[in-house]
Amino acid sequence: MSSIYLPNSFEERGVTIPFTTPTVRSARLRGDRPSKREFLLPGLSGGDGTYVIPFDALPELIELNMYDRALLEHLNGAESVTPLDLRQMVLKVDSEGFGGLERTTAAKQELAYAENVGLFNQCLLIIRALKLLSDDAQELDLKVLITPEGQRLAKQQFAGYAAKAGTTSDDVMKKLEYWANLIGLIGVRDADHPGHLMREQTRLLAMTEDLREYIKKEPPEAQFMGKGVISAAELASGIVNDELQAAWSFEDNIAQSLENADATMNSVRGHLDTISWVLDGWERMIDDWNDSSDSFRNARRKVLEMIYENMPILPKDILGRDQLDEAITIREKQTGWVKANVDWRTEEMDGEMLARLGQYQKIAA
């Protein structure tokens, strides 16, 4: 039996915290209650383990920059810290200006985009629902549907279905609105304006293809690392794709989905949560790789090494038998590489910091 460590669940693995202070750049946070939360700091002394640091001890051990202190404030006492929760915290910190003008602008644009995506999805769902549920559905343009008059016309066309289903047009519209806001994290099937989780999946696939082309002209060591990243990314994106199809499948029978709205929404939410956890940690890897596109080859190989050594780990409870074997193989190769090479962070550490960290638990990971 392999001795390679894989967490049992996403909760055990923790959520990636996008700190910008170099020493804690790969930190994760776990714990279902504020008083029990702890940071996991992977590979600080050479990539051979993970330090487990109590939440309150982190700022005492490591000098955090202003952005990270602001993010820590939002994390402190938060009832829930999932990837979706964390995204909202990061957008808030960014929009408040702690990350500079560029991040502030991007965060505000993203918040505005998310609102538009919700409205766009609602209109698409209404159009698709009318085609399936209304006996005399009239073609409604998206530009019409976003107006009060368009909403009134849609309610009117749902009247016949609502009477048969023992409900009201208002209730149908409310359920579709809730569904649209929820599915907005990915967008409805074939949406022209996908949600952020769908966009991250697309970016992950694009990075995989870019890496595949990049390593063709690279030496064996870079090819080894690139193939490892590609394998991990393909494993993650394959699981995400299955969850996407499952979330979208409720559009196939809208009548049944609306009749069992509570169960439908719980299922959709579960698929979206899984997607967010599987993609957690990849965003920064993708950003780093894309940002290195104009770098010299030696510098880009360093970025590839960092990505390879810090790829997100998938837990056992999300993996099927074949996927588990593949994940173990990926981790065996990754761990062997880290032990055989000087960790990319070591040069940023000093002896005093390592001594302070030494009092805390260290686990193989």
mmCIF file of C-alpha atoms in Angstrom:
data_model
loop_
_atom_site.group_PDB
_atom_site.id
_atom_site.type_symbol
_atom_site.label_atom_id
_atom_site.label_comp_id
_atom_site.label_asym_id
_atom_site.label_seq_id
_atom_site.Cartn_x
_atom_site.Cartn_y
_atom_site.Cartn_z
ATOM 1 C CA MET A 1 0.000 0.000 0.000
ATOM 2 C CA SER A 2 1.292 3.453 -0.906
ATOM 3 C CA SER A 3 2.502 5.710 1.917
ATOM 4 C CA ILE A 4 1.704 8.821 -0.116
ATOM 5 C CA TYR A 5 -0.500 11.240 1.791
ATOM 6 C CA LEU A 6 -3.852 12.234 0.368
ATOM 7 C CA PRO A 7 -6.394 14.051 2.556
ATOM 8 C CA ASN A 8 -9.666 12.255 3.188
ATOM 9 C CA SER A 9 -11.810 15.278 2.351
ATOM 10 C CA PHE A 10 -11.643 18.839 1.082
ATOM 11 C CA GLU A 11 -12.292 20.031 4.626
ATOM 12 C CA GLU A 12 -9.201 18.173 5.817
ATOM 13 C CA ARG A 13 -7.145 19.610 2.952
ATOM 14 C CA GLY A 14 -8.315 23.141 3.633
ATOM 15 C CA VAL A 15 -9.059 26.081 1.361
ATOM 16 C CA THR A 16 -6.262 27.927 -0.423
ATOM 17 C CA ILE A 17 -5.698 31.428 0.982
ATOM 18 C CA PRO A 18 -4.294 33.826 -1.641
ATOM 19 C CA PHE A 19 -1.842 35.604 0.632
ATOM 20 C CA THR A 20 0.747 37.720 -1.155
ATOM 21 C CA THR A 21 3.522 37.579 1.461
ATOM 22 C CA PRO A 22 6.003 35.140 -0.157
ATOM 23 C CA THR A 23 6.465 32.869 2.862
ATOM 24 C CA VAL A 24 2.742 32.085 3.191
ATOM 25 C CA ARG A 25 1.872 32.240 -0.483
ATOM 26 C CA SER A 26 0.789 28.573 -0.505
ATOM 27 C CA ALA A 27 -1.101 28.640 2.793
ATOM 28 C CA ARG A 28 -4.339 26.743 3.294
ATOM 29 C CA LEU A 29 -6.908 27.148 6.068
ATOM 30 C CA ARG A 30 -9.024 24.405 7.585
ATOM 31 C CA GLY A 31 -11.443 23.994 10.466
ATOM 32 C CA ASP A 32 -15.249 24.078 10.606
ATOM 33 C CA ARG A 33 -15.376 26.531 13.543
ATOM 34 C CA PRO A 34 -13.483 29.809 14.027
ATOM 35 C CA SER A 35 -11.987 28.648 17.322
ATOM 36 C CA LYS A 36 -10.623 25.462 15.742
ATOM 37 C CA ARG A 37 -9.149 26.888 12.548
ATOM 38 C CA GLU A 38 -5.526 26.378 11.641
ATOM 39 C CA PHE A 39 -3.241 27.281 8.775
ATOM 40 C CA LEU A 40 -1.349 24.693 6.801
ATOM 41 C CA LEU A 41 1.983 25.936 5.446
ATOM 42 C CA PRO A 42 3.381 23.416 2.956
ATOM 43 C CA GLY A 43 7.064 22.746 2.459
ATOM 44 C CA LEU A 44 8.563 25.768 4.196
ATOM 45 C CA SER A 45 11.786 24.021 5.184
ATOM 46 C CA GLY A 46 12.401 22.254 1.914
ATOM 47 C CA GLY A 47 9.154 20.811 0.639
ATOM 48 C CA ASP A 48 9.136 17.681 2.837
ATOM 49 C CA GLY A 49 6.104 18.421 4.986
ATOM 50 C CA THR A 50 3.429 20.860 6.104
ATOM 51 C CA TYR A 51 3.460 22.991 9.249
ATOM 52 C CA VAL A 52 0.158 23.208 11.136
ATOM 53 C CA ILE A 53 -0.148 26.686 12.681
ATOM 54 C CA PRO A 54 -3.012 27.901 14.929
ATOM 55 C CA PHE A 55 -4.944 30.738 13.311
ATOM 56 C CA ASP A 56 -4.006 33.354 15.912
ATOM 57 C CA ALA A 57 -0.312 32.431 15.818
ATOM 58 C CA LEU A 58 0.277 33.204 12.143
ATOM 59 C CA PRO A 59 0.688 37.017 12.404
ATOM 60 C CA GLU A 60 2.990 36.520 15.395
ATOM 61 C CA LEU A 61 5.241 34.155 13.461
ATOM 62 C CA ILE A 62 5.308 35.861 10.088
ATOM 63 C CA GLU A 63 5.251 39.546 9.208
ATOM 64 C CA LEU A 64 2.332 39.928 6.825
ATOM 65 C CA ASN A 65 1.942 42.774 4.386
ATOM 66 C CA MET A 66 -1.016 45.171 4.478
ATOM 67 C CA TYR A 67 -3.083 43.206 1.936
ATOM 68 C CA ASP A 68 -2.681 39.941 3.850
ATOM 69 C CA ARG A 69 -3.526 41.588 7.165
ATOM 70 C CA ALA A 70 -6.751 42.928 5.619
ATOM 71 C CA LEU A 71 -7.617 39.455 4.319
ATOM 72 C CA LEU A 72 -6.827 37.953 7.720
ATOM 73 C CA GLU A 73 -9.282 40.386 9.309
ATOM 74 C CA HIS A 74 -12.062 39.070 7.062
ATOM 75 C CA LEU A 75 -11.092 35.480 7.828
ATOM 76 C CA ASN A 76 -11.042 36.097 11.566
ATOM 77 C CA GLY A 77 -14.340 34.948 13.039
ATOM 78 C CA ALA A 78 -15.959 34.110 9.689
ATOM 79 C CA GLU A 79 -18.658 31.507 10.218
ATOM 80 C CA SER A 80 -17.749 29.662 7.045
ATOM 81 C CA VAL A 81 -14.603 29.603 4.913
ATOM 82 C CA THR A 82 -15.182 27.657 1.712
ATOM 83 C CA PRO A 83 -13.710 28.552 -1.700
ATOM 84 C CA LEU A 84 -16.926 30.415 -2.529
ATOM 85 C CA ASP A 85 -16.876 32.289 0.797
ATOM 86 C CA LEU A 86 -13.229 33.155 0.296
ATOM 87 C CA ARG A 87 -13.832 34.506 -3.187
ATOM 88 C CA GLN A 88 -16.295 37.057 -1.773
ATOM 89 C CA MET A 89 -13.792 38.062 0.913
ATOM 90 C CA VAL A 90 -11.027 38.531 -1.669
ATOM 91 C CA LEU A 91 -13.278 40.597 -3.918
ATOM 92 C CA LYS A 92 -14.185 42.797 -0.954
ATOM 93 C CA VAL A 93 -10.542 43.298 0.079
ATOM 94 C CA ASP A 94 -9.594 44.026 -3.526
ATOM 95 C CA SER A 95 -12.491 46.437 -4.050
ATOM 96 C CA GLU A 96 -11.459 48.347 -0.909
ATOM 97 C CA GLY A 97 -8.116 49.142 -2.510
ATOM 98 C CA PHE A 98 -5.723 47.001 -0.463
ATOM 99 C CA GLY A 99 -4.314 45.345 -3.580
ATOM 100 C CA GLY A 100 -3.752 48.496 -5.589
ATOM 101 C CA LEU A 101 -5.655 50.248 -8.351
ATOM 102 C CA GLU A 102 -5.526 47.401 -10.869
ATOM 103 C CA ARG A 103 -7.006 44.860 -8.454
ATOM 104 C CA THR A 104 -9.580 47.370 -7.232
ATOM 105 C CA THR A 105 -10.795 47.990 -10.766
ATOM 106 C CA ALA A 106 -10.845 44.293 -11.598
ATOM 107 C CA ALA A 107 -12.820 43.435 -8.440
ATOM 108 C CA LYS A 108 -15.455 46.085 -9.098
ATOM 109 C CA GLN A 109 -15.800 44.912 -12.689
ATOM 110 C CA GLU A 110 -16.158 41.318 -11.521
ATOM 111 C CA LEU A 111 -18.868 42.207 -9.005
ATOM 112 C CA ALA A 112 -20.794 44.081 -11.689
ATOM 113 C CA TYR A 113 -20.325 41.208 -14.139
ATOM 114 C CA ALA A 114 -21.698 38.705 -11.606
ATOM 115 C CA GLU A 115 -24.915 40.753 -11.305
ATOM 116 C CA ASN A 116 -25.308 40.840 -15.066
ATOM 117 C CA VAL A 117 -24.670 37.104 -15.340
ATOM 118 C CA GLY A 118 -27.466 36.432 -12.837
ATOM 119 C CA LEU A 119 -29.916 38.497 -14.873
ATOM 120 C CA PHE A 120 -28.769 36.953 -18.160
ATOM 121 C CA ASN A 121 -29.196 33.420 -16.772
ATOM 122 C CA GLN A 122 -32.637 34.266 -15.445
ATOM 123 C CA CYS A 123 -33.741 35.438 -18.877
ATOM 124 C CA LEU A 124 -32.344 32.341 -20.591
ATOM 125 C CA LEU A 125 -34.051 30.057 -18.086
ATOM 126 C CA ILE A 126 -37.359 31.875 -18.590
ATOM 127 C CA ILE A 127 -37.083 31.515 -22.371
ATOM 128 C CA ARG A 128 -36.252 27.809 -22.111
ATOM 129 C CA ALA A 129 -38.969 27.214 -19.523
ATOM 130 C CA LEU A 130 -41.598 28.962 -21.649
ATOM 131 C CA LYS A 131 -40.762 26.808 -24.660
ATOM 132 C CA LEU A 132 -41.227 23.654 -22.573
ATOM 133 C CA LEU A 133 -44.077 24.666 -20.274
ATOM 134 C CA SER A 134 -46.267 27.178 -22.080
ATOM 135 C CA ASP A 135 -48.829 26.027 -24.658
ATOM 136 C CA ASP A 136 -48.854 29.399 -26.407
ATOM 137 C CA ALA A 137 -45.389 30.768 -25.725
ATOM 138 C CA GLN A 138 -44.510 33.895 -27.627
ATOM 139 C CA GLU A 139 -40.931 34.602 -28.622
ATOM 140 C CA LEU A 140 -39.471 36.989 -26.061
ATOM 141 C CA ASP A 141 -36.192 38.732 -26.790
ATOM 142 C CA LEU A 142 -33.603 39.068 -24.006
ATOM 143 C CA LYS A 143 -33.750 42.841 -24.334
ATOM 144 C CA VAL A 144 -37.492 42.684 -23.666
ATOM 145 C CA LEU A 145 -37.244 40.202 -20.790
ATOM 146 C CA ILE A 146 -34.966 42.392 -18.720
ATOM 147 C CA THR A 147 -37.650 45.099 -18.613
ATOM 148 C CA PRO A 148 -40.644 45.164 -16.230
ATOM 149 C CA GLU A 149 -42.935 44.747 -19.231
ATOM 150 C CA GLY A 150 -41.010 41.664 -20.353
ATOM 151 C CA GLN A 151 -41.294 40.142 -16.898
ATOM 152 C CA ARG A 152 -45.041 40.817 -16.928
ATOM 153 C CA LEU A 153 -45.417 39.099 -20.311
ATOM 154 C CA ALA A 154 -43.447 36.092 -19.069
ATOM 155 C CA LYS A 155 -45.668 35.758 -15.996
ATOM 156 C CA GLN A 156 -48.703 35.939 -18.235
ATOM 157 C CA GLN A 157 -47.422 33.115 -20.427
ATOM 158 C CA PHE A 158 -46.687 30.941 -17.377
ATOM 159 C CA ALA A 159 -50.313 31.247 -16.192
ATOM 160 C CA GLY A 160 -51.565 28.106 -17.956
ATOM 161 C CA TYR A 161 -48.737 25.911 -16.702
ATOM 162 C CA ALA A 162 -49.013 27.364 -13.190
ATOM 163 C CA ALA A 163 -52.731 26.546 -12.992
ATOM 164 C CA LYS A 164 -52.094 22.922 -14.031
ATOM 165 C CA ALA A 165 -49.213 22.600 -11.568
ATOM 166 C CA GLY A 166 -51.215 24.059 -8.679
ATOM 167 C CA THR A 167 -48.983 27.080 -8.261
ATOM 168 C CA THR A 168 -48.796 30.702 -9.458
ATOM 169 C CA SER A 169 -46.866 32.533 -12.142
ATOM 170 C CA ASP A 170 -45.185 34.606 -9.447
ATOM 171 C CA ASP A 171 -43.968 31.441 -7.727
ATOM 172 C CA VAL A 172 -42.608 30.061 -10.999
ATOM 173 C CA MET A 173 -40.738 33.295 -11.664
ATOM 174 C CA LYS A 174 -39.295 33.359 -8.124
ATOM 175 C CA LYS A 175 -38.020 29.794 -8.487
ATOM 176 C CA LEU A 176 -36.427 30.601 -11.838
ATOM 177 C CA GLU A 177 -34.803 33.706 -10.374
ATOM 178 C CA TYR A 178 -33.339 31.722 -7.477
ATOM 179 C CA TRP A 179 -32.150 29.024 -9.864
ATOM 180 C CA ALA A 180 -30.553 31.631 -12.135
ATOM 181 C CA ASN A 181 -28.675 33.305 -9.292
ATOM 182 C CA LEU A 182 -27.403 29.927 -8.114
ATOM 183 C CA ILE A 183 -26.373 28.599 -11.515
ATOM 184 C CA GLY A 184 -24.743 31.956 -12.230
ATOM 185 C CA LEU A 185 -21.555 30.543 -10.707
ATOM 186 C CA ILE A 186 -21.142 28.564 -13.926
ATOM 187 C CA GLY A 187 -23.892 29.922 -16.174
ATOM 188 C CA VAL A 188 -26.726 27.954 -17.710
ATOM 189 C CA ARG A 189 -25.829 25.400 -20.356
ATOM 190 C CA ASP A 190 -24.249 26.992 -23.455
ATOM 191 C CA ALA A 191 -24.380 30.445 -21.888
ATOM 192 C CA ASP A 192 -22.616 33.243 -23.745
ATOM 193 C CA HIS A 193 -21.777 34.829 -20.381
ATOM 194 C CA PRO A 194 -20.395 32.053 -18.153
ATOM 195 C CA GLY A 195 -19.922 32.397 -14.413
ATOM 196 C CA HIS A 196 -16.508 32.554 -12.769
ATOM 197 C CA LEU A 197 -16.254 28.808 -12.052
ATOM 198 C CA MET A 198 -16.844 28.021 -15.712
ATOM 199 C CA ARG A 199 -14.288 30.626 -16.696
ATOM 200 C CA GLU A 200 -11.720 29.061 -14.353
ATOM 201 C CA GLN A 201 -12.396 25.647 -15.880
ATOM 202 C CA THR A 202 -11.828 27.136 -19.341
ATOM 203 C CA ARG A 203 -8.591 28.764 -18.163
ATOM 204 C CA LEU A 204 -7.392 25.482 -16.647
ATOM 205 C CA LEU A 205 -7.995 23.676 -19.924
ATOM 206 C CA ALA A 206 -6.196 26.442 -21.820
ATOM 207 C CA MET A 207 -3.179 26.248 -19.498
ATOM 208 C CA THR A 208 -3.065 22.488 -19.993
ATOM 209 C CA GLU A 209 -2.907 22.884 -23.773
ATOM 210 C CA ASP A 210 -0.327 25.668 -23.504
ATOM 211 C CA LEU A 211 1.863 23.489 -21.284
ATOM 212 C CA ARG A 212 1.552 20.597 -23.700
ATOM 213 C CA GLU A 213 2.997 22.769 -26.462
ATOM 214 C CA TYR A 214 5.585 24.417 -24.206
ATOM 215 C CA ILE A 215 7.290 21.228 -22.988
ATOM 216 C CA LYS A 216 7.837 19.922 -26.527
ATOM 217 C CA LYS A 217 10.915 22.144 -26.783
ATOM 218 C CA GLU A 218 12.041 21.805 -23.169
ATOM 219 C CA PRO A 219 14.723 19.559 -21.603
ATOM 220 C CA PRO A 220 13.733 16.305 -19.792
ATOM 221 C CA GLU A 221 13.409 17.846 -16.314
ATOM 222 C CA ALA A 222 10.978 20.516 -17.520
ATOM 223 C CA GLN A 223 9.064 17.900 -19.523
ATOM 224 C CA PHE A 224 8.787 15.763 -16.380
ATOM 225 C CA MET A 225 7.307 18.629 -14.379
ATOM 226 C CA GLY A 226 5.060 19.778 -17.215
ATOM 227 C CA LYS A 227 3.618 16.300 -17.679
ATOM 228 C CA GLY A 228 2.923 16.151 -13.947
ATOM 229 C CA VAL A 229 1.021 19.432 -14.009
ATOM 230 C CA ILE A 230 -0.893 18.329 -17.109
ATOM 231 C CA SER A 231 -1.905 15.050 -15.451
ATOM 232 C CA ALA A 232 -3.101 16.819 -12.287
ATOM 233 C CA ALA A 233 -4.950 19.483 -14.274
ATOM 234 C CA GLU A 234 -6.651 16.902 -16.489
ATOM 235 C CA LEU A 235 -7.725 14.885 -13.460
ATOM 236 C CA ALA A 236 -9.244 17.998 -11.870
ATOM 237 C CA SER A 237 -10.893 19.316 -15.045
ATOM 238 C CA GLY A 238 -12.369 15.886 -15.783
ATOM 239 C CA ILE A 239 -14.112 15.836 -12.393
ATOM 240 C CA VAL A 240 -15.270 19.436 -12.916
ATOM 241 C CA ASN A 241 -16.734 18.554 -16.300
ATOM 242 C CA ASP A 242 -18.763 15.701 -14.765
ATOM 243 C CA GLU A 243 -20.102 18.081 -12.119
ATOM 244 C CA LEU A 244 -20.940 20.711 -14.741
ATOM 245 C CA GLN A 245 -22.974 18.233 -16.750
ATOM 246 C CA ALA A 246 -24.776 17.101 -13.590
ATOM 247 C CA ALA A 247 -25.627 20.698 -12.633
ATOM 248 C CA TRP A 248 -26.898 21.448 -16.139
ATOM 249 C CA SER A 249 -28.920 18.222 -16.373
ATOM 250 C CA PHE A 250 -31.772 19.812 -14.396
ATOM 251 C CA GLU A 251 -32.487 22.008 -17.418
ATOM 252 C CA ASP A 252 -33.498 18.873 -19.362
ATOM 253 C CA ASN A 253 -36.784 18.586 -17.476
ATOM 254 C CA ILE A 254 -37.597 22.044 -16.170
ATOM 255 C CA ALA A 255 -41.121 21.109 -15.109
ATOM 256 C CA GLN A 256 -39.903 18.329 -12.835
ATOM 257 C CA SER A 257 -37.053 20.491 -11.549
ATOM 258 C CA LEU A 258 -39.505 23.259 -10.583
ATOM 259 C CA GLU A 259 -41.962 20.836 -9.001
ATOM 260 C CA ASN A 260 -39.125 19.513 -6.810
ATOM 261 C CA ALA A 261 -37.455 22.894 -6.463
ATOM 262 C CA ASP A 262 -35.924 22.380 -3.002
ATOM 263 C CA ALA A 263 -34.291 19.085 -3.949
ATOM 264 C CA THR A 264 -33.222 20.503 -7.316
ATOM 265 C CA MET A 265 -31.548 23.548 -5.822
ATOM 266 C CA ASN A 266 -29.820 21.480 -3.132
ATOM 267 C CA SER A 267 -28.422 19.180 -5.800
ATOM 268 C CA VAL A 268 -27.294 22.055 -8.010
ATOM 269 C CA ARG A 269 -25.662 23.737 -5.029
ATOM 270 C CA GLY A 270 -23.844 20.512 -4.169
ATOM 271 C CA HIS A 271 -22.406 20.209 -7.669
ATOM 272 C CA LEU A 272 -21.299 23.850 -7.625
ATOM 273 C CA ASP A 273 -19.645 23.431 -4.227
ATOM 274 C CA THR A 274 -17.732 20.425 -5.528
ATOM 275 C CA ILE A 275 -16.589 22.355 -8.602
ATOM 276 C CA SER A 276 -15.350 25.220 -6.433
ATOM 277 C CA TRP A 277 -13.355 22.852 -4.216
ATOM 278 C CA VAL A 278 -11.814 20.950 -7.138
ATOM 279 C CA LEU A 279 -10.713 24.201 -8.803
ATOM 280 C CA ASP A 280 -9.522 25.713 -5.511
ATOM 281 C CA GLY A 281 -5.826 26.533 -5.712
ATOM 282 C CA TRP A 282 -5.549 26.422 -9.498
ATOM 283 C CA GLU A 283 -6.402 30.101 -10.116
ATOM 284 C CA ARG A 284 -3.069 31.397 -8.879
ATOM 285 C CA MET A 285 -1.185 28.634 -10.710
ATOM 286 C CA ILE A 286 -2.884 29.673 -13.943
ATOM 287 C CA ASP A 287 -2.181 33.362 -13.294
ATOM 288 C CA ASP A 288 1.492 32.659 -12.589
ATOM 289 C CA TRP A 289 1.861 30.580 -15.729
ATOM 290 C CA ASN A 290 0.119 33.133 -17.923
ATOM 291 C CA ASP A 291 2.130 35.996 -16.405
ATOM 292 C CA SER A 292 5.361 34.163 -17.266
ATOM 293 C CA SER A 293 4.557 33.948 -20.983
ATOM 294 C CA ASP A 294 7.058 36.690 -21.890
ATOM 295 C CA SER A 295 9.751 35.530 -19.473
ATOM 296 C CA PHE A 296 13.102 34.010 -20.430
ATOM 297 C CA ARG A 297 12.994 30.217 -20.586
ATOM 298 C CA ASN A 298 15.008 29.732 -17.374
ATOM 299 C CA ALA A 299 12.652 32.032 -15.477
ATOM 300 C CA ARG A 300 9.621 30.244 -16.885
ATOM 301 C CA ARG A 301 11.030 26.880 -15.852
ATOM 302 C CA LYS A 302 11.250 28.257 -12.298
ATOM 303 C CA VAL A 303 7.553 29.150 -12.473
ATOM 304 C CA LEU A 304 6.763 25.661 -13.763
ATOM 305 C CA GLU A 305 8.730 24.175 -10.874
ATOM 306 C CA MET A 306 6.773 26.260 -8.363
ATOM 307 C CA ILE A 307 3.483 25.177 -9.934
ATOM 308 C CA TYR A 308 4.518 21.522 -9.962
ATOM 309 C CA GLU A 309 5.562 21.518 -6.325
ATOM 310 C CA ASN A 310 2.353 23.245 -5.167
ATOM 311 C CA MET A 311 -0.372 21.665 -7.286
ATOM 312 C CA PRO A 312 -3.687 21.296 -5.402
ATOM 313 C CA ILE A 313 -4.219 17.844 -3.911
ATOM 314 C CA LEU A 314 -7.514 16.087 -4.508
ATOM 315 C CA PRO A 315 -8.934 14.206 -1.498
ATOM 316 C CA LYS A 316 -9.871 10.549 -1.432
ATOM 317 C CA ASP A 317 -13.625 11.057 -1.066
ATOM 318 C CA ILE A 318 -13.940 12.780 -4.458
ATOM 319 C CA LEU A 319 -11.964 10.153 -6.358
ATOM 320 C CA GLY A 320 -13.146 6.933 -7.973
ATOM 321 C CA ARG A 321 -10.894 3.862 -7.849
ATOM 322 C CA ASP A 322 -9.037 4.630 -11.095
ATOM 323 C CA GLN A 323 -8.842 8.317 -10.229
ATOM 324 C CA LEU A 324 -7.407 7.470 -6.801
ATOM 325 C CA ASP A 325 -4.665 5.368 -8.390
ATOM 326 C CA GLU A 326 -3.887 8.213 -10.779
ATOM 327 C CA ALA A 327 -3.810 10.782 -7.964
ATOM 328 C CA ILE A 328 -1.424 8.602 -5.944
ATOM 329 C CA THR A 329 0.875 8.202 -8.954
ATOM 330 C CA ILE A 330 0.892 11.971 -9.506
ATOM 331 C CA ARG A 331 1.726 12.575 -5.842
ATOM 332 C CA GLU A 332 4.449 9.912 -5.771
ATOM 333 C CA LYS A 333 6.246 11.565 -8.675
ATOM 334 C CA GLN A 334 5.697 15.034 -7.246
ATOM 335 C CA THR A 335 6.960 14.078 -3.778
ATOM 336 C CA GLY A 336 9.996 12.328 -5.237
ATOM 337 C CA TRP A 337 10.840 15.453 -7.209
ATOM 338 C CA VAL A 338 10.516 17.762 -4.194
ATOM 339 C CA LYS A 339 12.779 15.567 -2.047
ATOM 340 C CA ALA A 340 15.410 15.468 -4.794
ATOM 341 C CA ASN A 341 15.485 19.230 -5.370
ATOM 342 C CA VAL A 342 15.949 22.372 -3.302
ATOM 343 C CA ASP A 343 12.553 23.851 -2.576
ATOM 344 C CA TRP A 344 11.868 27.150 -4.349
ATOM 345 C CA ARG A 345 10.901 28.844 -1.065
ATOM 346 C CA THR A 346 13.932 27.893 0.991
ATOM 347 C CA GLU A 347 15.927 30.900 -0.131
ATOM 348 C CA GLU A 348 13.175 33.146 1.234
ATOM 349 C CA MET A 349 13.323 31.625 4.718
ATOM 350 C CA ASP A 350 15.713 32.507 7.504
ATOM 351 C CA GLY A 351 16.955 30.363 10.366
ATOM 352 C CA GLU A 352 15.118 32.346 13.029
ATOM 353 C CA MET A 353 11.776 31.867 11.283
ATOM 354 C CA LEU A 354 12.369 28.151 10.839
ATOM 355 C CA ALA A 355 13.239 27.894 14.536
ATOM 356 C CA ARG A 356 9.962 29.602 15.480
ATOM 357 C CA LEU A 357 8.015 27.302 13.187
ATOM 358 C CA GLY A 358 9.734 24.267 14.679
ATOM 359 C CA GLN A 359 7.519 24.353 17.758
ATOM 360 C CA TYR A 360 4.472 23.540 15.638
ATOM 361 C CA GLN A 361 3.256 20.218 14.313
ATOM 362 C CA LYS A 362 4.582 19.076 10.966
ATOM 363 C CA ILE A 363 2.801 16.463 8.864
ATOM 364 C CA ALA A 364 3.819 14.612 5.728
ATOM 365 C CA ALA A 365 1.977 16.122 2.810
#
